[in-house]
Amino acid sequence: MKTISKASVLLAAAVLATGCSHLSDEAKEMVGTYYQTAISETEPVMELNEDGSCTIHAIKPDVMSYTVNGEWNVENDSLVIDTDGVAASVTGDTTVVRVGTIPTHVSYAISSFNGLTLTLNRGGTDYSYVRRGHNEEI
């Protein structure tokens, strides 16, 4: 009987642990698909998922694009992204533009976030990303 009780407790703990997100409270508010409309109206540049996974798209309009998968969170007012540094997919003409070195860890200061627009400071320049397709719970 004790074995069954211990197993039940361990199973319940495992279920609770996998059901809990490791995202910070700030990050949970930012979950969604983001577009940089100056680059593409139809292809997202960031997909920040509620399970902490993400897909980052590098887009060279009319030439090529590639995606990188990783993990994300918000730490100390910065968007932090960790990847394995490998392109998950590449489309377009790679003879014209080389994919290059993909960073395995980046951190961008969050200049502002209003629920629709996320502005990140990258190298002293602010870049705005528009969130689409995210429904806020009422």
PDB file of C-alpha atoms in Angstrom:
ATOM      1  CA  MET A   1       0.000   0.000   0.000  1.00  0.00           C
ATOM      2  CA  LYS A   2       2.829   2.412   0.846  1.00  0.00           C
ATOM      3  CA  THR A   3       4.395   1.777  -2.573  1.00  0.00           C
ATOM      4  CA  ILE A   4       1.206   2.818  -4.341  1.00  0.00           C
ATOM      5  CA  SER A   5       0.922   5.955  -2.221  1.00  0.00           C
ATOM      6  CA  LYS A   6       4.535   6.965  -2.902  1.00  0.00           C
ATOM      7  CA  ALA A   7       4.089   6.297  -6.618  1.00  0.00           C
ATOM      8  CA  SER A   8       0.911   8.399  -6.670  1.00  0.00           C
ATOM      9  CA  VAL A   9       2.661  11.279  -4.931  1.00  0.00           C
ATOM     10  CA  LEU A  10       5.618  11.103  -7.341  1.00  0.00           C
ATOM     11  CA  LEU A  11       3.290  10.973 -10.348  1.00  0.00           C
ATOM     12  CA  ALA A  12       1.294  13.964  -9.091  1.00  0.00           C
ATOM     13  CA  ALA A  13       4.499  15.931  -8.497  1.00  0.00           C
ATOM     14  CA  ALA A  14       5.720  15.102 -12.006  1.00  0.00           C
ATOM     15  CA  VAL A  15       2.422  16.208 -13.557  1.00  0.00           C
ATOM     16  CA  LEU A  16       2.485  19.480 -11.633  1.00  0.00           C
ATOM     17  CA  ALA A  17       6.113  20.142 -12.564  1.00  0.00           C
ATOM     18  CA  THR A  18       5.496  19.617 -16.281  1.00  0.00           C
ATOM     19  CA  GLY A  19       2.346  21.724 -16.181  1.00  0.00           C
ATOM     20  CA  CYS A  20       4.095  24.737 -14.658  1.00  0.00           C
ATOM     21  CA  SER A  21       5.760  27.206 -16.956  1.00  0.00           C
ATOM     22  CA  HIS A  22       9.233  28.423 -16.101  1.00  0.00           C
ATOM     23  CA  LEU A  23       8.487  31.798 -17.691  1.00  0.00           C
ATOM     24  CA  SER A  24       8.636  34.915 -15.554  1.00  0.00           C
ATOM     25  CA  ASP A  25       5.404  36.842 -14.979  1.00  0.00           C
ATOM     26  CA  GLU A  26       6.592  39.510 -17.447  1.00  0.00           C
ATOM     27  CA  ALA A  27       7.295  36.865 -20.085  1.00  0.00           C
ATOM     28  CA  LYS A  28       3.856  35.273 -19.677  1.00  0.00           C
ATOM     29  CA  GLU A  29       2.315  38.606 -20.715  1.00  0.00           C
ATOM     30  CA  MET A  30       4.463  38.701 -23.877  1.00  0.00           C
ATOM     31  CA  VAL A  31       3.626  35.261 -25.324  1.00  0.00           C
ATOM     32  CA  GLY A  32       2.715  35.579 -28.989  1.00  0.00           C
ATOM     33  CA  THR A  33       3.793  35.879 -32.600  1.00  0.00           C
ATOM     34  CA  TYR A  34       5.662  39.060 -33.524  1.00  0.00           C
ATOM     35  CA  TYR A  35       6.155  40.734 -36.895  1.00  0.00           C
ATOM     36  CA  GLN A  36       8.507  43.477 -37.959  1.00  0.00           C
ATOM     37  CA  THR A  37       6.251  45.075 -40.555  1.00  0.00           C
ATOM     38  CA  ALA A  38       9.120  46.925 -42.263  1.00  0.00           C
ATOM     39  CA  ILE A  39      10.541  43.497 -43.169  1.00  0.00           C
ATOM     40  CA  SER A  40       7.428  41.380 -43.766  1.00  0.00           C
ATOM     41  CA  GLU A  41       3.693  41.665 -43.232  1.00  0.00           C
ATOM     42  CA  THR A  42       3.228  37.912 -43.672  1.00  0.00           C
ATOM     43  CA  GLU A  43       6.248  36.239 -42.056  1.00  0.00           C
ATOM     44  CA  PRO A  44       6.760  36.530 -38.295  1.00  0.00           C
ATOM     45  CA  VAL A  45      10.228  37.259 -36.931  1.00  0.00           C
ATOM     46  CA  MET A  46       9.602  35.840 -33.443  1.00  0.00           C
ATOM     47  CA  GLU A  47       7.282  33.204 -32.078  1.00  0.00           C
ATOM     48  CA  LEU A  48       7.426  33.311 -28.284  1.00  0.00           C
ATOM     49  CA  ASN A  49       5.530  30.302 -26.947  1.00  0.00           C
ATOM     50  CA  GLU A  50       3.928  29.855 -23.524  1.00  0.00           C
ATOM     51  CA  ASP A  51       6.006  26.733 -22.832  1.00  0.00           C
ATOM     52  CA  GLY A  52       9.225  28.799 -23.057  1.00  0.00           C
ATOM     53  CA  SER A  53      10.165  27.577 -26.526  1.00  0.00           C
ATOM     54  CA  CYS A  54      10.624  30.010 -29.385  1.00  0.00           C
ATOM     55  CA  THR A  55      11.248  30.183 -33.096  1.00  0.00           C
ATOM     56  CA  ILE A  56      13.253  33.072 -34.482  1.00  0.00           C
ATOM     57  CA  HIS A  57      13.072  33.883 -38.198  1.00  0.00           C
ATOM     58  CA  ALA A  58      15.838  35.774 -39.983  1.00  0.00           C
ATOM     59  CA  ILE A  59      14.371  37.247 -43.152  1.00  0.00           C
ATOM     60  CA  LYS A  60      16.262  38.744 -46.076  1.00  0.00           C
ATOM     61  CA  PRO A  61      13.316  39.931 -48.229  1.00  0.00           C
ATOM     62  CA  ASP A  62      13.150  38.317 -51.689  1.00  0.00           C
ATOM     63  CA  VAL A  63      16.449  36.489 -51.091  1.00  0.00           C
ATOM     64  CA  MET A  64      16.313  33.952 -48.260  1.00  0.00           C
ATOM     65  CA  SER A  65      15.125  33.256 -44.744  1.00  0.00           C
ATOM     66  CA  TYR A  66      16.014  30.828 -42.001  1.00  0.00           C
ATOM     67  CA  THR A  67      14.594  29.768 -38.664  1.00  0.00           C
ATOM     68  CA  VAL A  68      16.257  28.942 -35.368  1.00  0.00           C
ATOM     69  CA  ASN A  69      14.557  27.188 -32.465  1.00  0.00           C
ATOM     70  CA  GLY A  70      15.348  27.881 -28.853  1.00  0.00           C
ATOM     71  CA  GLU A  71      14.158  28.870 -25.400  1.00  0.00           C
ATOM     72  CA  TRP A  72      13.191  32.342 -24.171  1.00  0.00           C
ATOM     73  CA  ASN A  73      12.314  34.271 -21.040  1.00  0.00           C
ATOM     74  CA  VAL A  74      12.325  37.784 -19.626  1.00  0.00           C
ATOM     75  CA  GLU A  75      15.066  38.428 -17.082  1.00  0.00           C
ATOM     76  CA  ASN A  76      15.981  41.796 -15.552  1.00  0.00           C
ATOM     77  CA  ASP A  77      13.838  43.722 -18.082  1.00  0.00           C
ATOM     78  CA  SER A  78      15.509  41.975 -21.039  1.00  0.00           C
ATOM     79  CA  LEU A  79      14.307  39.419 -23.559  1.00  0.00           C
ATOM     80  CA  VAL A  80      16.742  36.500 -23.285  1.00  0.00           C
ATOM     81  CA  ILE A  81      16.945  33.882 -26.055  1.00  0.00           C
ATOM     82  CA  ASP A  82      19.083  30.734 -26.007  1.00  0.00           C
ATOM     83  CA  THR A  83      19.487  28.532 -29.106  1.00  0.00           C
ATOM     84  CA  ASP A  84      21.695  25.659 -30.182  1.00  0.00           C
ATOM     85  CA  GLY A  85      23.127  27.894 -32.927  1.00  0.00           C
ATOM     86  CA  VAL A  86      21.841  25.720 -35.753  1.00  0.00           C
ATOM     87  CA  ALA A  87      19.390  26.809 -38.444  1.00  0.00           C
ATOM     88  CA  ALA A  88      16.315  24.563 -38.265  1.00  0.00           C
ATOM     89  CA  SER A  89      15.336  25.445 -41.835  1.00  0.00           C
ATOM     90  CA  VAL A  90      16.644  27.589 -44.684  1.00  0.00           C
ATOM     91  CA  THR A  91      14.694  28.753 -47.744  1.00  0.00           C
ATOM     92  CA  GLY A  92      15.856  30.826 -50.681  1.00  0.00           C
ATOM     93  CA  ASP A  93      19.190  31.413 -52.355  1.00  0.00           C
ATOM     94  CA  THR A  94      21.961  30.598 -49.892  1.00  0.00           C
ATOM     95  CA  THR A  95      24.596  31.241 -52.575  1.00  0.00           C
ATOM     96  CA  VAL A  96      23.758  34.955 -52.448  1.00  0.00           C
ATOM     97  CA  VAL A  97      23.533  35.348 -48.674  1.00  0.00           C
ATOM     98  CA  ARG A  98      25.403  33.109 -46.246  1.00  0.00           C
ATOM     99  CA  VAL A  99      23.507  32.157 -43.069  1.00  0.00           C
ATOM    100  CA  GLY A 100      26.588  32.909 -40.960  1.00  0.00           C
ATOM    101  CA  THR A 101      27.152  32.368 -37.272  1.00  0.00           C
ATOM    102  CA  ILE A 102      23.964  32.078 -35.253  1.00  0.00           C
ATOM    103  CA  PRO A 103      24.396  33.288 -31.670  1.00  0.00           C
ATOM    104  CA  THR A 104      23.556  30.763 -28.964  1.00  0.00           C
ATOM    105  CA  HIS A 105      22.693  33.413 -26.346  1.00  0.00           C
ATOM    106  CA  VAL A 106      21.292  36.912 -26.839  1.00  0.00           C
ATOM    107  CA  SER A 107      19.757  39.430 -24.479  1.00  0.00           C
ATOM    108  CA  TYR A 108      17.930  42.560 -25.640  1.00  0.00           C
ATOM    109  CA  ALA A 109      16.758  45.307 -23.296  1.00  0.00           C
ATOM    110  CA  ILE A 110      12.988  45.789 -23.430  1.00  0.00           C
ATOM    111  CA  SER A 111      12.370  49.475 -24.103  1.00  0.00           C
ATOM    112  CA  SER A 112       8.600  49.116 -23.943  1.00  0.00           C
ATOM    113  CA  PHE A 113       5.710  46.682 -24.217  1.00  0.00           C
ATOM    114  CA  ASN A 114       2.070  47.732 -24.418  1.00  0.00           C
ATOM    115  CA  GLY A 115       0.402  44.409 -25.190  1.00  0.00           C
ATOM    116  CA  LEU A 116       0.511  44.982 -28.947  1.00  0.00           C
ATOM    117  CA  THR A 117       3.983  46.366 -29.631  1.00  0.00           C
ATOM    118  CA  LEU A 118       7.239  45.083 -28.164  1.00  0.00           C
ATOM    119  CA  THR A 119      10.202  47.440 -28.546  1.00  0.00           C
ATOM    120  CA  LEU A 120      13.661  45.956 -28.057  1.00  0.00           C
ATOM    121  CA  ASN A 121      16.938  47.844 -27.862  1.00  0.00           C
ATOM    122  CA  ARG A 122      19.548  46.112 -29.965  1.00  0.00           C
ATOM    123  CA  GLY A 123      22.969  47.754 -30.035  1.00  0.00           C
ATOM    124  CA  GLY A 124      21.614  51.171 -29.062  1.00  0.00           C
ATOM    125  CA  THR A 125      18.787  51.149 -31.631  1.00  0.00           C
ATOM    126  CA  ASP A 126      15.123  50.481 -30.807  1.00  0.00           C
ATOM    127  CA  TYR A 127      13.277  47.969 -32.988  1.00  0.00           C
ATOM    128  CA  SER A 128       9.502  47.567 -32.763  1.00  0.00           C
ATOM    129  CA  TYR A 129       7.704  44.255 -33.206  1.00  0.00           C
ATOM    130  CA  VAL A 130       3.928  43.991 -33.598  1.00  0.00           C
ATOM    131  CA  ARG A 131       2.135  41.085 -31.907  1.00  0.00           C
ATOM    132  CA  ARG A 132      -0.633  39.460 -33.924  1.00  0.00           C
ATOM    133  CA  GLY A 133      -3.035  36.609 -33.358  1.00  0.00           C
ATOM    134  CA  HIS A 134      -2.873  36.733 -29.568  1.00  0.00           C
ATOM    135  CA  ASN A 135      -6.152  36.801 -27.670  1.00  0.00           C
ATOM    136  CA  GLU A 136      -6.029  38.259 -24.194  1.00  0.00           C
ATOM    137  CA  GLU A 137      -8.150  36.455 -21.604  1.00  0.00           C
ATOM    138  CA  ILE A 138     -10.854  38.696 -20.228  1.00  0.00           C
TER     139      ILE A 138
END
